[in-house]
Short mmCIF file of N, CA and C in Angstrom, two decimals:
data_model
loop_
_atom_site.label_atom_id
_atom_site.label_comp_id
_atom_site.label_asym_id
_atom_site.label_seq_id
_atom_site.Cartn_x
_atom_site.Cartn_y
_atom_site.Cartn_z
N MET P 3 -9.15 56.52 -28.90
CA MET P 3 -8.08 56.81 -29.83
C MET P 3 -6.89 55.93 -29.49
N ILE P 4 -6.29 55.38 -30.52
CA ILE P 4 -5.16 54.48 -30.34
C ILE P 4 -3.87 55.29 -30.38
N ILE P 5 -3.06 55.09 -29.36
CA ILE P 5 -1.77 55.78 -29.28
C ILE P 5 -0.67 54.73 -29.32
N VAL P 6 0.26 54.93 -30.25
CA VAL P 6 1.39 54.01 -30.38
C VAL P 6 2.66 54.81 -30.14
N PRO P 7 3.29 54.61 -28.98
CA PRO P 7 4.55 55.34 -28.75
C PRO P 7 5.65 54.80 -29.66
N VAL P 8 6.33 55.72 -30.34
CA VAL P 8 7.41 55.34 -31.25
C VAL P 8 8.72 55.76 -30.61
N LYS P 9 9.60 54.79 -30.44
CA LYS P 9 10.90 55.06 -29.86
C LYS P 9 11.79 55.73 -30.90
N GLU P 10 12.74 56.46 -30.43
CA GLU P 10 13.64 57.15 -31.36
C GLU P 10 14.45 56.12 -32.13
N GLY P 11 14.47 56.29 -33.44
CA GLY P 11 15.22 55.37 -34.28
C GLY P 11 14.44 54.13 -34.66
N GLU P 12 13.19 54.02 -34.20
CA GLU P 12 12.39 52.83 -34.52
C GLU P 12 11.88 52.93 -35.95
N ASN P 13 11.85 51.82 -36.61
CA ASN P 13 11.42 51.75 -37.99
C ASN P 13 9.92 52.08 -38.08
N ILE P 14 9.53 52.84 -39.10
CA ILE P 14 8.13 53.24 -39.26
C ILE P 14 7.25 52.03 -39.56
N GLU P 15 7.79 51.04 -40.27
CA GLU P 15 7.01 49.83 -40.56
C GLU P 15 6.67 49.08 -39.27
N LYS P 16 7.61 49.08 -38.34
CA LYS P 16 7.38 48.40 -37.07
C LYS P 16 6.29 49.11 -36.27
N ALA P 17 6.32 50.44 -36.30
CA ALA P 17 5.30 51.23 -35.61
C ALA P 17 3.93 51.01 -36.26
N LEU P 18 3.89 50.94 -37.58
CA LEU P 18 2.63 50.68 -38.28
C LEU P 18 2.08 49.30 -37.92
N LYS P 19 2.98 48.33 -37.81
CA LYS P 19 2.55 46.99 -37.44
C LYS P 19 1.94 46.98 -36.04
N LYS P 20 2.54 47.73 -35.11
CA LYS P 20 1.99 47.85 -33.75
C LYS P 20 0.60 48.47 -33.78
N PHE P 21 0.47 49.55 -34.61
CA PHE P 21 -0.82 50.23 -34.72
C PHE P 21 -1.88 49.29 -35.26
N LYS P 22 -1.54 48.55 -36.32
CA LYS P 22 -2.51 47.63 -36.92
C LYS P 22 -2.94 46.55 -35.93
N ARG P 23 -1.98 46.06 -35.15
CA ARG P 23 -2.29 45.03 -34.16
C ARG P 23 -3.24 45.57 -33.09
N LYS P 24 -2.96 46.78 -32.61
CA LYS P 24 -3.83 47.38 -31.60
C LYS P 24 -5.22 47.65 -32.17
N PHE P 25 -5.27 48.13 -33.41
CA PHE P 25 -6.54 48.42 -34.06
C PHE P 25 -7.36 47.15 -34.23
N GLU P 26 -6.71 46.06 -34.60
CA GLU P 26 -7.40 44.79 -34.79
C GLU P 26 -7.97 44.29 -33.46
N LYS P 27 -7.24 44.50 -32.36
CA LYS P 27 -7.70 44.05 -31.05
C LYS P 27 -8.93 44.80 -30.57
N THR P 28 -9.12 46.04 -31.06
CA THR P 28 -10.30 46.80 -30.65
C THR P 28 -11.57 46.22 -31.22
N GLY P 29 -11.48 45.54 -32.37
CA GLY P 29 -12.64 44.89 -32.96
C GLY P 29 -13.55 45.83 -33.74
N VAL P 30 -13.05 47.00 -34.11
CA VAL P 30 -13.86 47.99 -34.82
C VAL P 30 -14.29 47.46 -36.19
N VAL P 31 -13.36 46.90 -36.94
CA VAL P 31 -13.66 46.41 -38.28
C VAL P 31 -14.63 45.23 -38.21
N LYS P 32 -14.42 44.36 -37.25
CA LYS P 32 -15.29 43.19 -37.08
C LYS P 32 -16.72 43.63 -36.77
N GLU P 33 -16.85 44.60 -35.89
CA GLU P 33 -18.17 45.13 -35.53
C GLU P 33 -18.82 45.81 -36.73
N LEU P 34 -18.06 46.57 -37.49
CA LEU P 34 -18.59 47.25 -38.66
C LEU P 34 -19.12 46.24 -39.68
N ARG P 35 -18.37 45.19 -39.93
CA ARG P 35 -18.82 44.16 -40.88
C ARG P 35 -20.06 43.45 -40.36
N ARG P 36 -20.13 43.23 -39.05
CA ARG P 36 -21.29 42.56 -38.47
C ARG P 36 -22.54 43.42 -38.63
N ARG P 37 -22.40 44.72 -38.51
CA ARG P 37 -23.55 45.62 -38.60
C ARG P 37 -24.00 45.87 -40.04
N GLN P 38 -23.20 45.54 -41.02
CA GLN P 38 -23.57 45.78 -42.40
C GLN P 38 -24.69 44.85 -42.86
N GLN P 39 -24.84 43.74 -42.18
CA GLN P 39 -25.82 42.74 -42.59
C GLN P 39 -26.69 42.39 -41.39
N PHE P 40 -27.99 42.30 -41.62
CA PHE P 40 -28.90 41.94 -40.54
C PHE P 40 -29.03 40.43 -40.47
N ASP P 41 -28.89 39.89 -39.28
CA ASP P 41 -29.09 38.47 -39.05
C ASP P 41 -30.30 38.30 -38.15
N LYS P 42 -31.15 37.37 -38.52
CA LYS P 42 -32.34 37.12 -37.73
C LYS P 42 -31.94 36.61 -36.35
N PRO P 43 -32.72 36.94 -35.33
CA PRO P 43 -32.42 36.47 -33.98
C PRO P 43 -32.33 34.95 -33.89
N SER P 44 -33.15 34.24 -34.66
CA SER P 44 -33.11 32.78 -34.63
C SER P 44 -31.78 32.26 -35.17
N VAL P 45 -31.25 32.93 -36.18
CA VAL P 45 -29.95 32.52 -36.75
C VAL P 45 -28.85 32.77 -35.73
N LEU P 46 -28.88 33.92 -35.07
CA LEU P 46 -27.88 34.23 -34.05
C LEU P 46 -27.92 33.22 -32.91
N LYS P 47 -29.13 32.85 -32.50
CA LYS P 47 -29.29 31.87 -31.42
C LYS P 47 -28.71 30.52 -31.84
N ARG P 48 -28.98 30.11 -33.09
CA ARG P 48 -28.47 28.84 -33.58
C ARG P 48 -26.94 28.84 -33.64
N LEU P 49 -26.36 29.94 -34.12
CA LEU P 49 -24.90 30.04 -34.19
C LEU P 49 -24.27 30.00 -32.80
N LYS P 50 -24.92 30.68 -31.86
CA LYS P 50 -24.42 30.69 -30.49
C LYS P 50 -24.45 29.28 -29.89
N MET P 51 -25.53 28.56 -30.16
CA MET P 51 -25.66 27.20 -29.66
C MET P 51 -24.61 26.29 -30.29
N GLU P 52 -24.40 26.42 -31.61
CA GLU P 52 -23.39 25.61 -32.28
C GLU P 52 -22.00 25.88 -31.72
N HIS P 53 -21.71 27.14 -31.42
CA HIS P 53 -20.41 27.48 -30.85
C HIS P 53 -20.25 26.87 -29.46
N ALA P 54 -21.31 26.91 -28.67
CA ALA P 54 -21.26 26.34 -27.33
C ALA P 54 -21.00 24.83 -27.39
N VAL P 55 -21.64 24.15 -28.32
CA VAL P 55 -21.44 22.71 -28.48
C VAL P 55 -19.99 22.43 -28.89
N TYR P 56 -19.48 23.24 -29.82
CA TYR P 56 -18.11 23.08 -30.29
C TYR P 56 -17.11 23.25 -29.15
N VAL P 57 -17.30 24.29 -28.35
CA VAL P 57 -16.39 24.55 -27.23
C VAL P 57 -16.47 23.42 -26.21
N GLN P 58 -17.67 22.92 -25.96
CA GLN P 58 -17.83 21.83 -25.01
C GLN P 58 -17.13 20.56 -25.51
N GLN P 59 -17.21 20.31 -26.81
CA GLN P 59 -16.53 19.14 -27.37
C GLN P 59 -15.01 19.28 -27.25
N LEU P 60 -14.51 20.49 -27.44
CA LEU P 60 -13.07 20.72 -27.29
C LEU P 60 -12.63 20.45 -25.86
N ARG P 61 -13.44 20.93 -24.92
CA ARG P 61 -13.07 20.74 -23.51
C ARG P 61 -13.12 19.29 -23.09
N THR P 62 -14.10 18.54 -23.59
CA THR P 62 -14.16 17.11 -23.23
C THR P 62 -13.01 16.36 -23.90
N ALA P 63 -12.60 16.77 -25.08
CA ALA P 63 -11.48 16.13 -25.74
C ALA P 63 -10.19 16.40 -24.99
N GLU P 64 -10.08 17.60 -24.39
CA GLU P 64 -8.90 17.96 -23.60
C GLU P 64 -8.79 17.10 -22.36
N ASP P 65 -9.93 16.81 -21.75
CA ASP P 65 -9.95 16.05 -20.50
C ASP P 65 -9.57 14.58 -20.71
N GLN P 66 -9.78 14.07 -21.89
CA GLN P 66 -9.51 12.64 -22.13
C GLN P 66 -8.08 12.37 -22.37
#
């Protein structure tokens, strides 16, 4: 459960923004969307490999 302490006199919009930010960091919505659709294991493996290549290219570009 997400708890957002609200200081006295704090704007409700600001508290809502804090709540939304904390909720987004938990990854609940992202996980829910991921589970709505089945992806074949081969597709997941390919995406993981593509991401690893991308990250490696970024790191080599940083070093140069």
